[in-house]
């Protein structure tokens, strides 16, 4: 089985979000970038497929040279090869077109993406990849087993979960549950050393005009100070008469 | 030109988000000077959609769509949109809508923007505001394609009535056999889900252990609320993973979010920021959550929650 794991390179969850150039660009100053958490769960699940079922695992990112440390980290965790499509990630569709082209040409059986990136929060790239290459697609995937070409997967639905059966080729939008937090791997020295000599292919992008583009950003308006109350009666009164939510 | 909205139902009845997306799509149709068509799948009572402004309802009734199937639903909605020459397609952000939206976007060669929080700022060019960086910021995004798909965040617009005819028409999409089969569904039918809930009662490590959740469940029952928790609580197995909210868990866009014994870490706040009113109960006056809250009580949950439950019960009995 050939697996392609899509890796989005995102600010870590503690980052303070700021913008520059008249609020048109994300301010990367002092920001630490990491593998998108949803993708890290998927990558770890892929490592299990490699170890237990002999799968090969490639990781891919669409982005500039600044994303290479994130790809190297994925190699240090255990991926065999990395691919970077050399173009800034603009809209979800353009990214999906690049990923789909590699997925198709490389003959991958399973393409693992995340439910959403924690920067764009588009929740769209994996589904678009699936549709473009005409593969099956399961979103919010929390469990995945593959035997030959048969797939059993569990996806999270609002208020519960659903077990599905489908076939390869398959694209998933994955999240926690594929593996647990305690299963995530911190690269060790040996992994880091090996990662240096693993292939990181840089491929040119397919020309694309963006279907959508961010023009400006803004931060939520600062909220007023909290109203502290001493009694539950006051609280109920405020929720009923002022906030009108009960 | 027209505006098309997909109205989600469950067991034949429309979800509340269906009325919200219709209200919103009507406002766009009015702005564009065109009509609003709703699409329903295996739903009854479609005339209800007229209350919120649907001029027409394309009713799809199809056994192969009895279970949600992203491919089948996406094809059905795409064909409906094409039949109406729709230039704007509005979807909600339920798990199912998010699942199929990217497929619809590829089908219709449309630009798709998710987590939308307001009406378009302008329609030529088409610019729309949506939340990014997990609710830490908004982006004003321009959609360049002739067809635009909008995923409207829950509770971002609310319900607005606007009487229209909701003339119903049968629509029969041509669907391919699906490769994906639903084997089983595991869903508590007696509990309000975080996604649907107007009120969410959430608790954290301050509760000390899973045995103390009785009072949280009780508050949820009184308020008709869903229960939720912070990440460490689900990591330790005190509560199920489905209840973990935050940046790496579920988003909460409720009218009221009550946080009990939760410190308010940045990752937790990111997931609940789009809730309207936030109440915090915490022993520590310095807990960061107080900075993000509307109302707060500094105090011990084990004293305050039982009192609050008693008073809420009395309040509900009076205001029923
Ligand atoms: C990559 C990453 C992703 C993360 N994603 C998430 C996420 O999605 N969601 C999330 O929630 N967290 C997330 N976290 C964890 C987050 O950083 C915090 O550790 C977590 O939210 C803290 O949970 P807590 O508030 O329940 O516990 P604590 O921080 O331990 O806070 C407990 C609170 O309870 C109060 N308390 C104690 N006793 C009482 C009492 N008797 N009555 C009232 N109050 C009391 C204390 O004053 C304290 O404020 C993430 C962390 C990382 C690194
Ligand atoms: N620039 C990118 N390069 C590689 N994969 C990406 C990129 N952007 C998004 N993805 C994948 O698509 C998923 C969903 O992203 P999004 O649609 O932005 O929410 C991510 O979790 C990644 O797996």
XYZ file of C-alpha atoms and ligand atoms in Angstrom:
642
model
C 0.000 0.000 0.000
C 1.300 3.444 -0.956
C 0.254 6.186 1.439
C 0.497 9.940 0.917
C 0.088 12.078 4.021
C -0.789 15.740 3.410
C 0.994 17.964 5.870
C -0.135 21.478 6.522
C 2.482 23.733 8.152
C 0.701 25.829 10.798
C 1.381 28.139 13.759
C 1.408 26.089 16.959
C -1.709 26.240 19.111
C -0.263 28.753 21.604
C 0.578 31.327 18.909
C -0.655 34.875 19.208
C -2.218 35.766 15.894
C -1.215 39.127 14.368
C -1.181 40.640 10.901
C 1.164 42.987 9.029
C 1.233 45.029 5.799
C -2.067 46.764 6.515
C -3.621 43.566 7.790
C -3.088 41.699 4.545
C -0.412 39.227 5.722
C -0.057 36.874 8.653
C 2.726 38.046 10.950
C 5.136 35.118 11.325
C 7.319 37.043 13.765
C 8.065 34.878 16.787
C 5.667 32.177 15.605
C 6.632 28.538 15.960
C 5.350 26.371 13.107
C 4.342 22.750 13.546
C 2.699 19.867 11.707
C -1.055 20.568 11.754
C -2.367 18.544 14.741
C -4.985 16.687 12.660
C -2.250 15.694 10.186
C 0.016 14.460 12.969
C -2.639 11.949 14.043
C -2.880 10.803 10.421
C 0.893 10.558 10.032
C 1.143 8.402 13.137
C -1.628 6.119 11.832
C 0.366 5.865 8.588
C 3.456 4.783 10.564
C 1.414 1.891 11.973
C 0.393 0.868 8.451
C 4.088 0.929 7.563
C 5.177 -1.114 10.555
C 2.330 -3.642 10.613
C 1.359 -3.890 6.960
C 4.507 -2.875 5.110
C 3.072 0.318 3.631
C 5.324 3.001 2.183
C 4.656 6.502 3.480
C 5.321 9.747 1.645
C 4.500 13.169 3.037
C 3.617 16.220 0.987
C 3.225 19.932 1.499
C 2.245 22.722 -0.837
C 4.260 25.725 0.250
C 7.477 27.703 0.112
C 10.934 26.661 1.387
C 9.954 27.759 4.912
C 7.860 24.590 5.305
C 10.830 22.228 4.891
C 11.640 21.926 8.621
C 8.071 20.706 9.116
C 8.510 18.105 6.342
C 11.869 17.076 7.860
C 10.094 16.549 11.150
C 7.647 14.212 9.413
C 10.623 12.329 7.949
C 12.195 12.131 11.408
C 8.952 10.639 12.735
C 9.400 7.928 10.104
C 8.014 8.892 6.678
C 10.116 7.502 3.810
C 10.112 10.439 1.427
C 8.863 14.004 1.336
C 7.553 16.152 -1.483
C 7.202 19.917 -1.496
C 5.222 21.572 -4.252
C 6.948 24.872 -4.620
C 4.198 27.472 -4.515
C 2.570 29.459 -1.733
C -0.630 27.829 -0.488
C -3.415 30.180 -1.518
C -6.988 28.916 -1.683
C -8.038 25.375 -0.803
C -8.860 24.442 -4.377
C -5.445 25.428 -5.759
C -3.763 23.395 -3.033
C -6.046 20.448 -3.789
C -5.167 20.575 -7.500
C -1.445 20.290 -6.676
C -1.988 17.444 -4.215
C -4.349 15.623 -6.568
C -1.837 15.691 -9.383
C 0.852 14.050 -7.228
C -1.667 11.611 -5.761
C -2.736 10.499 -9.243
C 0.707 10.319 -10.838
C 2.245 8.589 -7.841
C -0.464 5.909 -7.802
C -1.153 6.298 -4.088
C -3.811 4.002 -2.605
C -4.514 6.008 0.522
C -4.262 9.769 0.903
C -4.429 10.982 4.481
C -5.265 14.616 5.158
C -6.679 16.346 8.215
C -10.274 17.294 9.022
C -9.108 20.897 8.937
C -5.989 22.992 9.179
C -5.844 25.131 12.298
C -4.841 28.223 10.287
C -7.227 28.417 7.307
C -9.821 26.101 8.916
C -11.099 25.487 5.416
C -12.088 21.882 5.959
C -11.994 21.504 2.204
C -8.674 20.305 0.817
C -9.010 16.504 1.314
C -12.585 16.392 -0.042
C -11.549 18.344 -3.109
C -8.568 16.049 -3.702
C -10.882 13.025 -3.520
C -13.334 14.521 -5.981
C -10.632 15.593 -8.431
C -9.023 12.136 -8.581
C -12.357 10.326 -8.262
C -11.388 8.459 -5.087
C -13.655 7.606 -2.160
C -13.696 10.084 0.700
C -14.344 9.896 4.419
C -14.215 13.013 6.560
C -13.766 13.410 10.335
C -12.282 9.916 10.289
C -11.527 8.526 13.774
C -10.621 4.919 12.938
C -9.270 3.307 9.793
C -8.485 -0.304 8.917
C -7.436 -1.545 5.487
C -7.368 -5.215 4.409
C -6.409 -5.705 0.763
C -8.483 -3.031 -0.946
C -11.322 -3.146 1.594
C -11.638 -0.321 4.094
C -13.515 -0.151 7.373
C -13.614 3.343 8.818
C -15.388 5.169 11.599
C -16.304 8.810 11.225
C -17.480 11.257 13.822
C -20.987 12.604 13.225
C -22.795 15.275 15.223
C -23.534 13.524 18.514
C -22.026 10.141 17.756
C -20.194 8.043 15.234
C -20.829 5.977 12.163
C -19.033 2.903 10.822
C -18.514 2.790 7.073
C -17.211 0.330 4.547
C -15.545 1.460 1.365
C -12.665 0.669 -1.007
C -9.288 2.025 -1.953
C -8.306 4.397 -3.433
C -9.436 6.506 -0.524
C -8.874 10.004 0.832
C -9.593 10.774 4.475
C -9.926 13.929 6.521
C -8.493 12.592 9.773
C -8.348 13.711 13.377
C -7.661 12.485 16.896
C -8.991 8.950 17.299
C -7.047 7.627 14.302
C -4.443 7.323 17.043
C -4.462 8.827 20.519
C -2.335 11.657 21.850
C -0.175 9.215 23.785
C 0.634 7.424 20.504
C 2.162 10.523 18.900
C 5.907 10.261 18.391
C 8.572 12.750 19.274
C 11.442 12.311 16.800
C 14.512 10.757 18.452
C 18.119 11.509 17.556
C 18.360 8.524 15.219
C 15.200 9.593 13.410
C 16.480 13.142 13.064
C 19.817 11.924 11.680
C 18.124 9.599 9.200
C 15.727 12.329 8.104
C 18.671 14.385 6.851
C 19.485 11.835 4.194
C 15.952 10.945 3.182
C 14.747 12.381 -0.129
C 12.855 15.691 -0.091
C 11.701 16.261 -3.666
C 10.849 19.771 -4.759
C 8.318 19.856 -7.578
C 7.088 22.796 -9.627
C 3.451 23.752 -9.242
C 0.711 23.485 -11.840
C -0.382 26.984 -12.892
C -3.650 27.816 -11.132
C -5.626 30.973 -10.680
C -7.076 31.118 -7.192
C -10.816 30.610 -6.857
C -10.797 32.719 -3.732
C -8.298 35.020 -2.068
C -7.987 36.554 1.363
C -7.982 40.342 1.021
C -7.682 41.583 4.609
C -7.699 40.146 8.107
C -9.030 41.474 11.359
C -9.050 40.345 14.957
C -12.214 39.988 17.030
C -13.232 43.177 18.827
C -11.942 43.192 22.390
C -14.741 42.241 24.726
C -15.926 44.215 27.725
C -14.795 43.217 31.195
C -16.443 40.229 32.822
C -19.297 40.953 35.238
C -18.526 39.141 38.443
C -21.486 38.311 40.641
C -21.684 36.960 44.178
C -24.859 34.943 44.098
C -26.499 32.482 41.760
C -29.698 34.570 41.898
C -27.891 37.521 40.364
C -26.434 35.262 37.697
C -29.818 33.854 36.718
C -31.290 37.335 36.642
C -28.550 38.610 34.307
C -28.758 35.600 32.003
C -32.505 36.026 31.752
C -32.996 39.789 31.665
C -29.743 41.138 30.279
C -28.195 38.440 28.090
C -31.594 36.882 27.338
C -30.120 33.423 26.867
C -32.286 31.523 29.351
C -29.310 33.526 -11.753
C -30.717 32.386 -8.406
C -29.670 31.534 -4.877
C -29.893 27.928 -3.724
C -29.836 26.691 -0.138
C -29.593 23.145 1.133
C -31.888 22.537 4.109
C -30.755 19.657 6.270
C -33.235 17.355 7.949
C -33.051 14.416 10.286
C -35.720 11.698 10.278
C -37.796 13.889 7.993
C -37.774 17.032 10.178
C -35.720 20.103 9.412
C -32.884 20.991 11.745
C -32.862 24.475 13.229
C -29.786 25.318 11.144
C -31.947 24.749 8.047
C -34.098 27.750 8.987
C -31.014 29.807 9.718
C -29.427 29.111 6.322
C -32.731 29.888 4.584
C -32.971 33.234 6.458
C -29.426 34.066 5.425
C -29.767 32.922 1.817
C -32.961 34.981 1.500
C -31.039 38.112 2.464
C -28.473 37.372 -0.268
C -31.205 36.672 -2.830
C -32.840 39.991 -1.966
C -29.513 41.786 -2.287
C -28.984 40.178 -5.707
C -32.600 40.827 -6.738
C -33.333 37.190 -7.373
C -35.289 34.249 -5.972
C -34.409 31.691 -3.343
C -34.728 27.965 -3.985
C -34.329 25.471 -1.153
C -33.388 21.826 -1.695
C -34.594 19.207 0.751
C -33.737 15.519 0.871
C -36.288 13.086 2.288
C -37.909 15.837 4.377
C -41.568 16.481 5.002
C -43.339 19.732 5.801
C -41.309 21.776 3.330
C -43.848 24.603 3.464
C -42.180 25.615 6.758
C -39.287 26.932 4.686
C -41.574 29.613 3.266
C -41.687 31.284 6.668
C -37.998 32.183 6.299
C -38.200 33.187 2.655
C -37.901 30.166 0.350
C -39.718 30.972 -2.893
C -39.433 27.430 -4.162
C -38.511 24.050 -2.685
C -36.986 21.267 -4.742
C -38.024 18.129 -2.906
C -35.814 15.122 -3.384
C -37.190 11.811 -2.159
C -34.819 8.942 -2.720
C -34.216 5.714 -0.789
C -30.557 5.593 -1.732
C -30.145 8.850 0.215
C -31.797 7.449 3.363
C -28.389 7.312 5.022
C -26.152 10.313 4.532
C -23.742 9.643 1.682
C -21.423 12.540 0.877
C -21.041 11.659 -2.789
C -24.762 11.095 -3.375
C -25.816 14.195 -1.452
C -23.186 16.327 -3.187
C -24.302 15.137 -6.621
C -27.979 15.702 -5.817
C -27.351 19.252 -4.571
C -24.996 20.082 -7.440
C -27.590 18.961 -9.991
C -30.271 20.966 -8.223
C -28.015 24.041 -8.272
C -27.273 23.603 -11.963
C -30.980 23.177 -12.771
C -31.701 26.554 -11.145
C -28.708 28.292 -12.655
C -27.674 29.114 -9.095
C -24.786 31.526 -8.640
C -24.738 31.323 -4.848
C -25.162 28.061 -2.923
C -25.546 28.226 0.853
C -24.828 25.309 3.196
C -24.646 25.035 6.976
C -21.591 23.794 8.867
C -22.927 20.578 10.358
C -20.660 17.532 10.139
C -22.531 16.321 7.067
C -22.570 19.687 5.325
C -18.827 20.103 5.886
C -18.269 16.602 4.565
C -19.976 17.208 1.248
C -19.290 20.923 0.634
C -15.864 20.393 -0.986
C -17.388 17.823 -3.344
C -20.139 20.239 -4.358
C -17.474 22.907 -4.922
C -15.538 20.687 -7.332
C -18.739 19.650 -9.129
C -19.802 23.257 -9.669
C -16.274 24.628 -10.263
C -17.106 27.001 -7.466
C -15.059 28.887 -4.900
C -16.022 27.720 -1.406
C -15.630 29.673 1.809
C -16.396 27.980 5.130
C -17.121 29.309 8.647
C -18.785 32.417 7.250
C -19.931 34.846 9.947
C -21.827 37.587 8.099
C -23.624 38.577 4.920
C -21.319 39.359 1.987
C -19.663 42.719 2.433
C -20.089 43.304 -1.283
C -21.441 41.169 -4.116
C -19.366 42.626 -6.998
C -16.646 41.736 -6.274
C -18.015 39.059 -3.959
C -16.353 39.562 -0.565
C -17.297 37.709 2.553
C -16.084 37.480 6.147
C -15.262 34.155 7.756
C -13.368 33.016 10.801
C -9.818 31.686 10.479
C -6.989 30.754 12.860
C -9.577 28.817 14.861
C -11.632 31.864 15.803
C -8.614 33.987 16.650
C -9.170 36.146 13.549
C -11.452 36.874 10.589
C -10.560 36.997 6.943
C -12.345 39.047 4.330
C -12.115 36.761 1.318
C -12.959 37.485 -2.274
C -14.508 34.677 -4.320
C -13.580 34.897 -8.007
C -15.654 32.141 -9.593
C -19.088 32.618 -11.212
C -20.619 30.175 -8.704
C -19.959 30.768 -5.008
C -20.462 28.323 -2.151
C -20.930 29.647 1.356
C -20.705 27.544 4.515
C -22.554 29.590 7.142
C -21.323 29.133 10.724
C -23.947 28.097 13.245
C -25.702 30.972 15.049
C -23.816 33.488 12.904
C -26.977 34.986 11.414
C -29.957 33.780 13.432
C -33.531 33.264 12.292
C -35.290 35.979 10.319
C -38.818 35.543 9.030
C -39.713 36.710 5.545
C -42.855 35.165 4.113
C -42.609 33.543 0.685
C -44.533 30.879 -1.189
C -42.272 27.839 -0.891
C -43.852 26.321 -3.997
C -42.820 22.723 -3.927
C -41.483 20.834 -6.938
C -40.286 17.269 -7.186
C -36.639 16.998 -8.182
C -35.113 13.688 -9.243
C -31.341 13.722 -9.492
C -29.576 10.970 -11.394
C -27.281 9.274 -8.930
C -24.496 6.759 -9.242
C -24.248 3.700 -7.082
C -22.222 4.662 -3.993
C -18.958 2.900 -3.111
C -19.401 3.687 0.567
C -21.835 1.792 2.768
C -22.981 2.698 6.252
C -22.575 -0.373 8.478
C -23.803 1.062 11.753
C -24.649 4.334 13.445
C -23.933 4.887 17.098
C -25.682 7.984 18.356
C -27.392 8.738 21.652
C -30.843 9.848 20.590
C -31.913 11.105 23.994
C -29.080 13.618 24.381
C -28.658 17.076 22.890
C -25.523 17.191 20.750
C -22.876 19.900 21.064
C -23.466 20.757 17.416
C -27.204 21.328 17.842
C -27.244 22.744 21.350
C -28.184 26.318 22.189
C -26.682 25.902 25.648
C -23.541 23.933 26.473
C -22.486 23.083 30.028
C -18.800 22.273 30.126
C -16.473 21.238 32.927
C -12.753 20.793 33.390
C -10.111 19.350 35.619
C -11.400 21.503 38.483
C -14.090 18.859 39.026
C -11.434 16.441 40.328
C -12.906 13.219 38.931
C -15.543 11.619 36.707
C -17.710 10.733 39.731
C -18.483 14.442 40.141
C -20.198 14.917 36.791
C -23.673 14.196 38.164
C -24.266 17.877 38.899
C -23.054 18.827 35.403
C -25.441 16.347 33.794
C -28.186 17.681 36.027
C -27.579 21.279 34.935
C -27.606 20.166 31.309
C -30.931 18.414 31.798
C -32.483 21.466 33.454
C -31.301 23.762 30.653
C -31.868 21.333 27.771
C -28.144 21.663 27.170
C -25.359 19.485 25.817
C -22.440 18.534 28.057
C -18.827 19.183 27.077
C -15.388 19.126 28.665
C -11.809 20.347 28.383
C -9.189 18.239 26.665
C -7.399 16.783 29.708
C -10.760 15.559 30.993
C -11.303 13.455 27.874
C -7.620 12.469 27.689
C -7.889 11.030 31.203
C -11.019 9.168 30.163
C -13.303 10.973 32.618
C -15.576 11.832 29.688
C -15.817 10.595 26.115
C -13.711 12.114 23.331
C -16.825 13.377 21.607
C -17.217 15.928 24.432
C -13.778 17.528 24.123
C -14.094 21.082 22.855
C -11.432 23.534 21.769
C -8.913 24.138 19.057
C -8.182 20.435 18.648
C -11.667 19.283 19.618
C -15.166 20.316 18.667
C -16.063 23.930 18.033
C -18.915 25.359 20.089
C -21.134 28.073 18.652
C -23.827 28.107 21.313
C -25.892 31.007 22.661
C -24.691 30.204 26.160
C -21.514 28.405 27.227
C -21.078 27.658 30.930
C -17.513 26.717 31.912
C -17.038 25.122 35.294
C -13.562 24.423 36.688
C -11.886 25.197 33.359
C -8.837 27.480 33.441
C -9.344 28.987 29.973
C -6.179 27.969 28.123
C -5.746 29.571 24.704
C -6.476 26.240 22.967
C -9.727 25.864 24.878
C -10.867 29.441 24.213
C -10.137 29.143 20.494
C -12.836 26.511 20.146
C -15.558 28.277 22.080
C -14.989 31.908 21.060
C -17.861 31.958 18.642
C -20.325 31.233 21.435
C -22.344 34.330 22.317
C -22.478 34.469 26.106
C -19.882 32.839 28.334
C -20.231 32.147 32.047
C -17.305 31.022 34.184
C -17.330 29.384 37.596
C -13.838 29.013 39.013
C -12.168 29.195 42.438
C -9.239 31.146 41.057
C -9.990 34.826 40.370
C -6.836 34.908 38.203
C -8.023 32.110 35.900
C -7.547 33.363 32.324
C -11.091 32.345 31.439
C -12.468 35.346 33.359
C -10.859 37.622 30.753
C -12.826 35.928 28.001
C -16.113 35.656 29.883
C -19.245 37.785 30.103
C -20.337 36.683 33.570
C -18.460 34.956 36.302
C -18.633 33.667 39.837
C -15.412 33.227 41.775
C -16.073 30.223 43.936
C -16.064 26.512 44.495
C -18.002 24.532 41.905
C -18.978 21.988 44.540
C -20.868 24.701 46.419
C -22.099 26.836 43.565
C -23.275 24.299 41.012
C -25.756 22.533 43.344
C -27.183 25.933 44.382
C -27.373 27.050 40.788
C -29.150 23.848 39.806
C -31.801 24.325 42.502
C -32.425 27.939 41.478
C -32.421 27.126 37.779
C -34.972 24.399 38.374
C -37.213 26.861 40.173
C -36.636 29.461 37.459
C -37.510 26.982 34.697
C -40.620 25.851 36.565
C -41.780 29.475 36.760
C -40.902 30.428 33.213
C -42.036 27.219 31.524
C -1.430 21.110 21.033
C -2.409 21.360 22.125
C -3.761 21.365 21.819
C -4.706 21.557 22.850
N -6.035 21.580 22.511
C -6.954 21.771 23.498
C -8.341 21.802 23.202
O -8.767 21.650 22.042
N -9.222 21.972 24.208
C -8.813 22.130 25.510
O -9.665 22.271 26.392
N -7.509 22.113 25.822
C -6.574 21.928 24.844
N -5.257 21.890 25.192
C -4.894 21.883 26.627
C -4.878 23.261 27.262
O -3.603 23.851 27.032
C -5.115 23.143 28.784
O -4.132 22.310 29.344
C -6.477 22.602 29.158
O -7.505 23.285 28.456
C -6.701 22.731 30.638
O -7.871 22.051 31.029
P -8.647 22.467 32.351
O -8.985 23.896 32.288
O -9.761 21.489 32.510
O -7.605 22.129 33.504
P -6.675 23.094 34.371
O -5.872 23.990 33.544
O -6.011 22.204 35.343
O -7.700 24.032 35.113
C -8.573 23.624 36.127
C -9.268 24.859 36.633
O -10.226 24.481 37.603
C -10.204 25.438 38.650
N -10.710 24.749 39.845
C -10.081 23.862 40.641
N -10.901 23.439 41.608
C -12.086 24.061 41.413
C -13.321 24.037 42.109
N -13.516 23.265 43.185
N -14.305 24.813 41.630
C -14.137 25.605 40.538
N -12.989 25.664 39.871
C -11.968 24.900 40.300
C -8.770 25.862 38.760
O -8.689 27.152 39.358
C -8.344 25.888 37.300
O -8.557 27.161 36.712
C -4.292 21.725 24.192
C -2.920 21.737 24.478
C -1.991 21.566 23.476
C -0.533 21.613 23.829
N -0.583 23.592 1.875
C -0.918 22.320 2.153
N -0.063 21.308 1.878
C -0.389 20.021 2.133
N -1.553 19.654 2.692
C -2.439 20.609 2.998
C -2.183 21.990 2.748
N -3.247 22.702 3.147
C -4.143 21.811 3.638
N -3.663 20.551 3.544
C -4.329 19.303 3.996
O -5.728 19.498 4.011
C -6.236 19.399 5.357
C -7.382 20.356 5.548
O -6.949 21.660 5.324
P -7.970 22.884 5.155
O -8.867 22.548 4.008
O -7.098 24.070 4.943
O -8.731 22.958 6.451
C -5.023 19.633 6.247
O -5.211 19.018 7.513
C -3.919 18.976 5.426
O -3.942 17.567 5.584
